[in-house]
Tab-separated table of C-alpha atoms and ligand atoms in Angstrom:
chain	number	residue	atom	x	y	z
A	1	UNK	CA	0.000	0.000	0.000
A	2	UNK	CA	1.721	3.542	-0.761
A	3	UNK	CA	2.016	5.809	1.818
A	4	UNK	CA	-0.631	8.132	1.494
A	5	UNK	CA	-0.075	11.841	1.481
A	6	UNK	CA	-2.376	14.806	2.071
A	7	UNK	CA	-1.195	18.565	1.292
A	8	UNK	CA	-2.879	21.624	-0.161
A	9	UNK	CA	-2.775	25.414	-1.268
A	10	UNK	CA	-4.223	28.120	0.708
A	11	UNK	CA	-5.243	31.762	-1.779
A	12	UNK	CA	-7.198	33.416	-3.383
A	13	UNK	CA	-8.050	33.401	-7.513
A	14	UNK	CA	-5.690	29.764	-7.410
A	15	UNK	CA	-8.233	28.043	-10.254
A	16	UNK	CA	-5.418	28.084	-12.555
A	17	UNK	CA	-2.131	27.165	-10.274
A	18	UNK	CA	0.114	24.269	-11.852
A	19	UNK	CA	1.474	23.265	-8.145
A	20	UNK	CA	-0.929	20.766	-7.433
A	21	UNK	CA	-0.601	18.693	-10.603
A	22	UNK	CA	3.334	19.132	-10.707
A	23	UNK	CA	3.388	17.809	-6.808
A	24	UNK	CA	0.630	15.068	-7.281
A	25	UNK	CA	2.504	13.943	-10.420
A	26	UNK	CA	6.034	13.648	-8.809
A	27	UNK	CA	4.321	12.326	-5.726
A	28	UNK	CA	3.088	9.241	-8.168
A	29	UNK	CA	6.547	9.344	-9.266
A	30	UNK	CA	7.814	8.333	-5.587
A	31	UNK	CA	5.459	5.530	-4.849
A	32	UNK	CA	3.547	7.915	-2.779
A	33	UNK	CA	-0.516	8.346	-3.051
A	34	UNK	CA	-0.304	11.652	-2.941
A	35	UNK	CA	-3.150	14.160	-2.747
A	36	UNK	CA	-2.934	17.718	-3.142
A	37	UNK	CA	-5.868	20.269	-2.707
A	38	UNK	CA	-6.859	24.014	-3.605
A	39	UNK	CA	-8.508	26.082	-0.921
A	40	UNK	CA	-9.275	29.093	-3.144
A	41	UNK	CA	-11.054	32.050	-0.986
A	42	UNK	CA	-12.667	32.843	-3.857
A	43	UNK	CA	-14.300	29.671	-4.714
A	44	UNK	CA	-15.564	29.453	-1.326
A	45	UNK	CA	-16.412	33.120	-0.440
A	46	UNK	CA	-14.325	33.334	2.015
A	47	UNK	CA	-11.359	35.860	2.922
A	48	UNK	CA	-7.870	36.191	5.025
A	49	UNK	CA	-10.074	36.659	8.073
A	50	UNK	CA	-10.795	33.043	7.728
A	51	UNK	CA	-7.013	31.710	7.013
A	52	UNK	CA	-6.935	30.139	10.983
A	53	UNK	CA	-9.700	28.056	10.224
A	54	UNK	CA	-8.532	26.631	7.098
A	55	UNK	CA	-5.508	25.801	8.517
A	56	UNK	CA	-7.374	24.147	12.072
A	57	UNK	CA	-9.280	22.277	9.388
A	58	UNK	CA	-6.272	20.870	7.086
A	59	UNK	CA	-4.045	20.104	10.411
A	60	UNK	CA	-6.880	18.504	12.089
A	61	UNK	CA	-7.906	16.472	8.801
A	62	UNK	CA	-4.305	14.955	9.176
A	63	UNK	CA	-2.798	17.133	6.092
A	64	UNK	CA	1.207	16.429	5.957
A	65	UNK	CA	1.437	20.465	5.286
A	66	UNK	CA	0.049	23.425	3.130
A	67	UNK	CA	1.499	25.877	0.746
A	68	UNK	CA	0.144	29.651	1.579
A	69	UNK	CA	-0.437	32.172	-1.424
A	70	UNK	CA	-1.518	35.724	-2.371
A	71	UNK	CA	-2.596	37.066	-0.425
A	72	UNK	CA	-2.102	34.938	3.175
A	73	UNK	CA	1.385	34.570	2.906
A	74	UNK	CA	2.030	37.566	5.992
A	75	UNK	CA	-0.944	37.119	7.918
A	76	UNK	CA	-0.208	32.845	7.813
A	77	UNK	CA	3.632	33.533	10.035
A	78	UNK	CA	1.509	34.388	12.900
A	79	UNK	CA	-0.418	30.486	12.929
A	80	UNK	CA	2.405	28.840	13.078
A	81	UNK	CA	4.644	27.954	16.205
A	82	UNK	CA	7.953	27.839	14.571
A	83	UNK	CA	9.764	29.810	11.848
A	84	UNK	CA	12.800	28.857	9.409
A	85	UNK	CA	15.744	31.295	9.749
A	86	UNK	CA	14.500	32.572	6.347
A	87	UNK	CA	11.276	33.289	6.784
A	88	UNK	CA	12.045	34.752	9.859
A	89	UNK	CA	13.793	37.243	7.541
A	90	UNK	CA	10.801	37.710	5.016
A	91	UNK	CA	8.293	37.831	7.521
A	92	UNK	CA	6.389	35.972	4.968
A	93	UNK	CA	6.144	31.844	4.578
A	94	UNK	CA	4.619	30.083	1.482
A	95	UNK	CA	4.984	26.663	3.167
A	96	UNK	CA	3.321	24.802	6.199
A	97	UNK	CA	4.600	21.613	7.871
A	98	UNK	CA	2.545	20.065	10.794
A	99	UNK	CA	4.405	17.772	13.260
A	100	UNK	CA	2.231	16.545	15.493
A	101	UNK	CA	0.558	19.092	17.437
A	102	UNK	CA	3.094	21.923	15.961
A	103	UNK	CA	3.936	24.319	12.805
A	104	UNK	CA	6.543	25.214	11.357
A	105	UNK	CA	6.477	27.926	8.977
A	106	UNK	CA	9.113	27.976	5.557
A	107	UNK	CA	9.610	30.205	2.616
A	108	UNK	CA	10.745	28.320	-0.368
A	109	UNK	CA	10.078	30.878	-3.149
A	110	UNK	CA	13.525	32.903	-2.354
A	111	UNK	CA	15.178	29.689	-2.989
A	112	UNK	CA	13.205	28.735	-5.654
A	113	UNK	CA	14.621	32.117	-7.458
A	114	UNK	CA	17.951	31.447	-6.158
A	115	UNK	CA	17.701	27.949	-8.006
A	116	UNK	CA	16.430	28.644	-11.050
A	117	UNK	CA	18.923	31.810	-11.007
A	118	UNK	CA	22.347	29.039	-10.286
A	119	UNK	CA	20.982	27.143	-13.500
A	120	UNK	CA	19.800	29.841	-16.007
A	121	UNK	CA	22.172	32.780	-15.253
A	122	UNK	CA	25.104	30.606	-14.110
A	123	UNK	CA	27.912	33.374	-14.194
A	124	UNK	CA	26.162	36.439	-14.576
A	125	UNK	CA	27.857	39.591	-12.630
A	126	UNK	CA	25.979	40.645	-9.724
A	127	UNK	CA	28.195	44.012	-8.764
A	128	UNK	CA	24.963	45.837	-8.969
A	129	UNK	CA	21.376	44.730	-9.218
A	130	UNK	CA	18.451	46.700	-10.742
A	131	UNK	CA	15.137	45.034	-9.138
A	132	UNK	CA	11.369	46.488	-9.592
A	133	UNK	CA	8.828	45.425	-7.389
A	134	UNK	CA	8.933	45.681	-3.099
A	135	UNK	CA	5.737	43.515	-2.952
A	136	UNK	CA	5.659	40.230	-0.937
A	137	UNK	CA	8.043	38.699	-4.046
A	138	UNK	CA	9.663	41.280	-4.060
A	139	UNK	CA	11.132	40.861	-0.857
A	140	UNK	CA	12.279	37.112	-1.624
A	141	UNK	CA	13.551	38.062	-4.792
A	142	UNK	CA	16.175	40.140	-3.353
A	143	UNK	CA	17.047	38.338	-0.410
A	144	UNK	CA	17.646	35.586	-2.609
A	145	UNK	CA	19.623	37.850	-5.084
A	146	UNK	CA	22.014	39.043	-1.722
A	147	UNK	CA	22.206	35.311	-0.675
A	148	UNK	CA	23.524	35.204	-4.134
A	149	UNK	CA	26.303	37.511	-3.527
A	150	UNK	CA	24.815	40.422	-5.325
A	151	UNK	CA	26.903	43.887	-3.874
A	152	UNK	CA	24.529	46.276	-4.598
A	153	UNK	CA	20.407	45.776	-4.617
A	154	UNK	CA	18.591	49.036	-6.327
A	155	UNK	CA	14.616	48.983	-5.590
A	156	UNK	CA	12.217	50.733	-7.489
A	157	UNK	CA	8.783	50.648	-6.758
A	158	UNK	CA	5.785	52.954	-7.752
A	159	UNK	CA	5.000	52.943	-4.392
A	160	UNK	CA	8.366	54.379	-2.753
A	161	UNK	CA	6.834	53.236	1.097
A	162	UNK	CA	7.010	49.830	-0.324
A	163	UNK	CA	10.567	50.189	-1.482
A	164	UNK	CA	11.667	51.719	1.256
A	165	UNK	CA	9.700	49.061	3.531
A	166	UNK	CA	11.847	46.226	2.139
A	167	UNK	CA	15.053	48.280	2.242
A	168	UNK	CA	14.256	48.689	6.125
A	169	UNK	CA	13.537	45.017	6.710
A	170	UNK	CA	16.334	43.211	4.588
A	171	UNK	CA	19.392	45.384	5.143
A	172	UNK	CA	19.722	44.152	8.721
A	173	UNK	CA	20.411	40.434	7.215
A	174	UNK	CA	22.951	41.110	4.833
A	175	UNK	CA	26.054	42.970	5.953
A	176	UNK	CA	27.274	42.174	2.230
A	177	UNK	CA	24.741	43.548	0.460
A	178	UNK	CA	23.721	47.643	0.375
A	179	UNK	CA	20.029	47.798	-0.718
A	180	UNK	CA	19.090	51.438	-1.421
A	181	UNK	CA	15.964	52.779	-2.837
A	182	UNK	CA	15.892	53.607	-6.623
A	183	UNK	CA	14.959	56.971	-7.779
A	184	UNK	CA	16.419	57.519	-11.146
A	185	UNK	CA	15.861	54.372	-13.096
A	186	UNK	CA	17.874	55.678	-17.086
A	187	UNK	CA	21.189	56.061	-14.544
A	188	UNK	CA	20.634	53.218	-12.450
A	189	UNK	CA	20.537	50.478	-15.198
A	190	UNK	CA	23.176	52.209	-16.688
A	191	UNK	CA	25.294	51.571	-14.030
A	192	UNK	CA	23.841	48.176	-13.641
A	193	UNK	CA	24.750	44.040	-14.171
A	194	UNK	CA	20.794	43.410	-14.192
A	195	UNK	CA	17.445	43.682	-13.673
A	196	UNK	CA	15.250	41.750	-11.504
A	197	UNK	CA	11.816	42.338	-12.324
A	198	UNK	CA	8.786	41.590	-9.947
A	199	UNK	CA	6.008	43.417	-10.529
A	200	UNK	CA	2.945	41.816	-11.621
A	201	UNK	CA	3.125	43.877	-15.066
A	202	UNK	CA	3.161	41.343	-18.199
A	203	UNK	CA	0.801	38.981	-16.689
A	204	UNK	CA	-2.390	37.937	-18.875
A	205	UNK	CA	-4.304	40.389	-16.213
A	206	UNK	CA	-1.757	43.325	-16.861
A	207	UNK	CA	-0.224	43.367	-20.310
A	208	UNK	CA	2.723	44.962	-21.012
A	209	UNK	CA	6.577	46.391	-20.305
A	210	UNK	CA	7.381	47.528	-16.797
A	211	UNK	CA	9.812	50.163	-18.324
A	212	UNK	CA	10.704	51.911	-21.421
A	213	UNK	CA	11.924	48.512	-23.712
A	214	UNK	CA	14.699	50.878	-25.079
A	215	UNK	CA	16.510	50.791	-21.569
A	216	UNK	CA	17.136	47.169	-22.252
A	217	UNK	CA	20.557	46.384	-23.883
A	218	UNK	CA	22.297	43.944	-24.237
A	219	UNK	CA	25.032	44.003	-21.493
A	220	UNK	CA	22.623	43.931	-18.792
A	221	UNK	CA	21.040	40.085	-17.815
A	222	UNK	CA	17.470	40.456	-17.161
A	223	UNK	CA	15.305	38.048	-14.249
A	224	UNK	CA	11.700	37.768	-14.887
A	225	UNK	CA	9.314	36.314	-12.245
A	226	UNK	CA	6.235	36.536	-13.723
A	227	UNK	CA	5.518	33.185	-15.251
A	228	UNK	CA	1.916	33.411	-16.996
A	229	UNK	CA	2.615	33.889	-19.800
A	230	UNK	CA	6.259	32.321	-19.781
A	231	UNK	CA	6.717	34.527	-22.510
A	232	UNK	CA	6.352	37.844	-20.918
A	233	UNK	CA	6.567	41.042	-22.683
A	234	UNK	CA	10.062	42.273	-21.317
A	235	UNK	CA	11.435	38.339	-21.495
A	236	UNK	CA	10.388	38.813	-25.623
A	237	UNK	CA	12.054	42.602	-25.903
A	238	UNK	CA	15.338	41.609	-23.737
A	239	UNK	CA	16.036	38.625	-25.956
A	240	UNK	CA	15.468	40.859	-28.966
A	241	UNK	CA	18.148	43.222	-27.317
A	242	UNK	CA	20.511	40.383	-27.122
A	243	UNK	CA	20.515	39.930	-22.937
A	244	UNK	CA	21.001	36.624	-20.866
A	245	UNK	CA	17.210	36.004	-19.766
A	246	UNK	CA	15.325	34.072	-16.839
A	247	UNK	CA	11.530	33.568	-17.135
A	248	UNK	CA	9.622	33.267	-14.096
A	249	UNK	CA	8.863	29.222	-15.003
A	250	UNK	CA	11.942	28.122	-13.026
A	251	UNK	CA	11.191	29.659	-9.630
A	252	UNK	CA	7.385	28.399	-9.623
A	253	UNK	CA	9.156	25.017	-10.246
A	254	UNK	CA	11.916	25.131	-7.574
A	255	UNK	CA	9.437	26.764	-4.700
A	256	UNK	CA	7.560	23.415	-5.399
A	257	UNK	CA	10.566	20.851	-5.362
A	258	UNK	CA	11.633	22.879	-2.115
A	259	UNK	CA	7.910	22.146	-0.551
A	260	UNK	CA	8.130	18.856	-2.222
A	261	UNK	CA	11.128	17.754	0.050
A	262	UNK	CA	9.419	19.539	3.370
A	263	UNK	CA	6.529	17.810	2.939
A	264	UNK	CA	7.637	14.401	1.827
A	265	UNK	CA	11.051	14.358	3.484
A	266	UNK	CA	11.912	12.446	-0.195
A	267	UNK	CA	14.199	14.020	-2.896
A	268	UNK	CA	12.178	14.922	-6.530
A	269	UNK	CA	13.297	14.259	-9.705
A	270	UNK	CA	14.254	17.906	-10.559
A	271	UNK	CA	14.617	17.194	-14.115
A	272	UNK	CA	11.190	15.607	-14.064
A	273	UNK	CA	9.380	18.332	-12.421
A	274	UNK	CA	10.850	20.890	-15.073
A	275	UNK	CA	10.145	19.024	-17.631
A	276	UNK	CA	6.984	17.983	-16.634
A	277	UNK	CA	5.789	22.012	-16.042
A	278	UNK	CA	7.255	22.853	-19.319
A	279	UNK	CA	4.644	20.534	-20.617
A	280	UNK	CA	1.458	21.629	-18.504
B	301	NAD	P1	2.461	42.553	-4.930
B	301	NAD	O1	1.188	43.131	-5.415
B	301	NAD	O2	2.627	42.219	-3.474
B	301	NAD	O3	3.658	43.575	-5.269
B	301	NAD	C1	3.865	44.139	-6.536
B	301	NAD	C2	4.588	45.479	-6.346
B	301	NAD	O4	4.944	45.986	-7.629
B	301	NAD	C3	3.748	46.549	-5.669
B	301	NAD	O5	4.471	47.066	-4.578
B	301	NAD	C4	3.528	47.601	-6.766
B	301	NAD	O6	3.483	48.922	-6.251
B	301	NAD	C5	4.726	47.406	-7.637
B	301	NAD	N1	4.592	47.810	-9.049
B	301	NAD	C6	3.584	47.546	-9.902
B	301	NAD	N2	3.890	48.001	-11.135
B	301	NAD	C7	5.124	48.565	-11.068
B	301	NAD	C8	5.999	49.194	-12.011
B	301	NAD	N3	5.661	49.332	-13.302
B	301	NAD	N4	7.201	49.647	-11.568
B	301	NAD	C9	7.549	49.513	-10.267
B	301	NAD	N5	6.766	48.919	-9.337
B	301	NAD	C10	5.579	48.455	-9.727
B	301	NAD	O7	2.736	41.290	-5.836
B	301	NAD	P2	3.717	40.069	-5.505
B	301	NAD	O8	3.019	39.074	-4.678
B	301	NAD	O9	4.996	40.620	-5.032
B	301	NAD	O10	3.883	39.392	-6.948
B	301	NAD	C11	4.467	40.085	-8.047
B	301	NAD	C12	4.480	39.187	-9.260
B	301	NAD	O11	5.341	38.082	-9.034
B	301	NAD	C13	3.124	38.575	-9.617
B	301	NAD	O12	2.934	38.725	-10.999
B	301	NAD	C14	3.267	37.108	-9.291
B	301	NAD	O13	2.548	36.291	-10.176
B	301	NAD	C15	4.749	36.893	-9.492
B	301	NAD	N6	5.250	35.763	-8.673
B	301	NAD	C16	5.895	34.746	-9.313
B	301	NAD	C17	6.384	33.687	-8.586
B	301	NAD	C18	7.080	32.554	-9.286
B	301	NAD	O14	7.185	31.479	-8.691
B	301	NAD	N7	7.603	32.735	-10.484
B	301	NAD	C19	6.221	33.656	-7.191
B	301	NAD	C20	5.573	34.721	-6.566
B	301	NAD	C21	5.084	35.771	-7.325
């Protein structure tokens, strides 16, 4: 008899998420009879308000652990019992495991973007780093980017408290690392090794280029993390200018192979997973 497993995913507006069939497949994969659930707010008319219920329910229904989305992924640190050293940092967990009658709380979407960044920018210089976006991502994405060994972090944001916010909250962590906040963007990326972009601009639900496409040349590598489309509209005009791109395809994957492992305690097929996104 395989060993069965029970997990889910905790947001709103998650109709369309790939994680459950890319962790149910793998889960196959292992032997496992594995089980994987959406708890969408909107499906069920309900809102953050009623996130400690949810996660009563799926911890008293015997669930190995949860992933957290947009837009519980704050309010969820304060229902658990236990943090990881990183999402002690974000202040922000997209994972859940349940031992026994305790939580622990995990954030595998900076390493997710740390991953997919080791195996599809392998190289790249990270002097100084161009990033747009201070939203919950945001925040991953750059902590991720100074685990990396980026130097310098630039933040732009439209909404300079938000900016500033994550300036305030990640310097602290990374003596190696100056994080300032981004006010003229033409001077900054002309200084710059890169852009990290994660805003939600370029999904289906907000079409379009984040900045002026003519700022993108091709001596600057450019990180997307918006991954529907794949094809975004600055991952199409930055390969047209010739610049090393990420799409935002890999970190989806590696946040799940990273909750895979928590939830599981088993080892995915990487390779597998990839390939087996690639194909949804
Ligand atoms: P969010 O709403 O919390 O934050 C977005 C931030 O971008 C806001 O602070 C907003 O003011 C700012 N912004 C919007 N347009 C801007 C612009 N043109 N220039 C500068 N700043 C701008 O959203 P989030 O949760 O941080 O998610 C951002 C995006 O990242 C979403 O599209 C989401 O789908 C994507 N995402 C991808 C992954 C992945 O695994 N690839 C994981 C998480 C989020």
């Amino acid at each position: 008899v395989p060993r069965q497993l029970r997990v889910g995913l905790i947001g709103a507006g998650i109709g369309r998420s790939l994680t459950p069939a890319m962790h149910m497949r793998e889960g196959e994969h292992c032997g496992l009879s594995y089980r994987y659930d959406l708890i969408d707010l909107d499906a069920r008319g309900l809102s953050v308000s009623d996130l400690p219920a949810l996660i009563d329910e799926a911890e008293a229904q015997g669930f190995a652990g949860l992933n957290i989305t947009h837009p519980c992924k704050q309010a969820a640190v304060a229902l658990v019992d236990e943090l990881s050293p990183d999402a002690q940092a974000l202040r922000s967990i997209n994972t859940i495991t349940f031992h026994g009658k305790s939580r622990i709380g995990h954030n595998t979407d900076w390493w997710g973007f740390a991953e997919s960044f080791r195996r599809g920018l392998a190289g790249v210089p990270l002097d100084h780093v161009v990033q747009l976006g201070a939203g919950g991502a945001g925040v991953a994405v750059a902590h991720a980017t100074a685990e990396m060994g980026a130097r310098s972090i630039e933040i732009f944001d439209l909404d300079p408290k938000r900016a500033q916010a994550l300036v305030e909250q990640l310097q602290p962590a990374h003596d190696a690392c100056r994080f300032s906040i981004g006010h003229d963007l033409v001077a900054a990326l002309d200084a710059a090794d890169g852009l990290v972009h994660a805003t939600p601009t370029g999904m289906d639900a907000h079409p379009g280029l984040p900045l002026d496409g003519r700022l993108l040349t091709e001596r600057l590598w450019v990180a997307e993390i918006v991954y529907f489309p794949i094809e975004t509209e600055l991952v199409k005009r930055a390969k047209q200018a010739g610049c090393r791109v990420l799409d935002g395809g890999g970190m989806a994957v590696f946040q799940a192979v990273k909750a895979f492992e928590l939830f599981t305690g088993m080892r995915p097929d990487v390779d597998r997973m990839m390939q087996h996104f690639n194909s949804l």
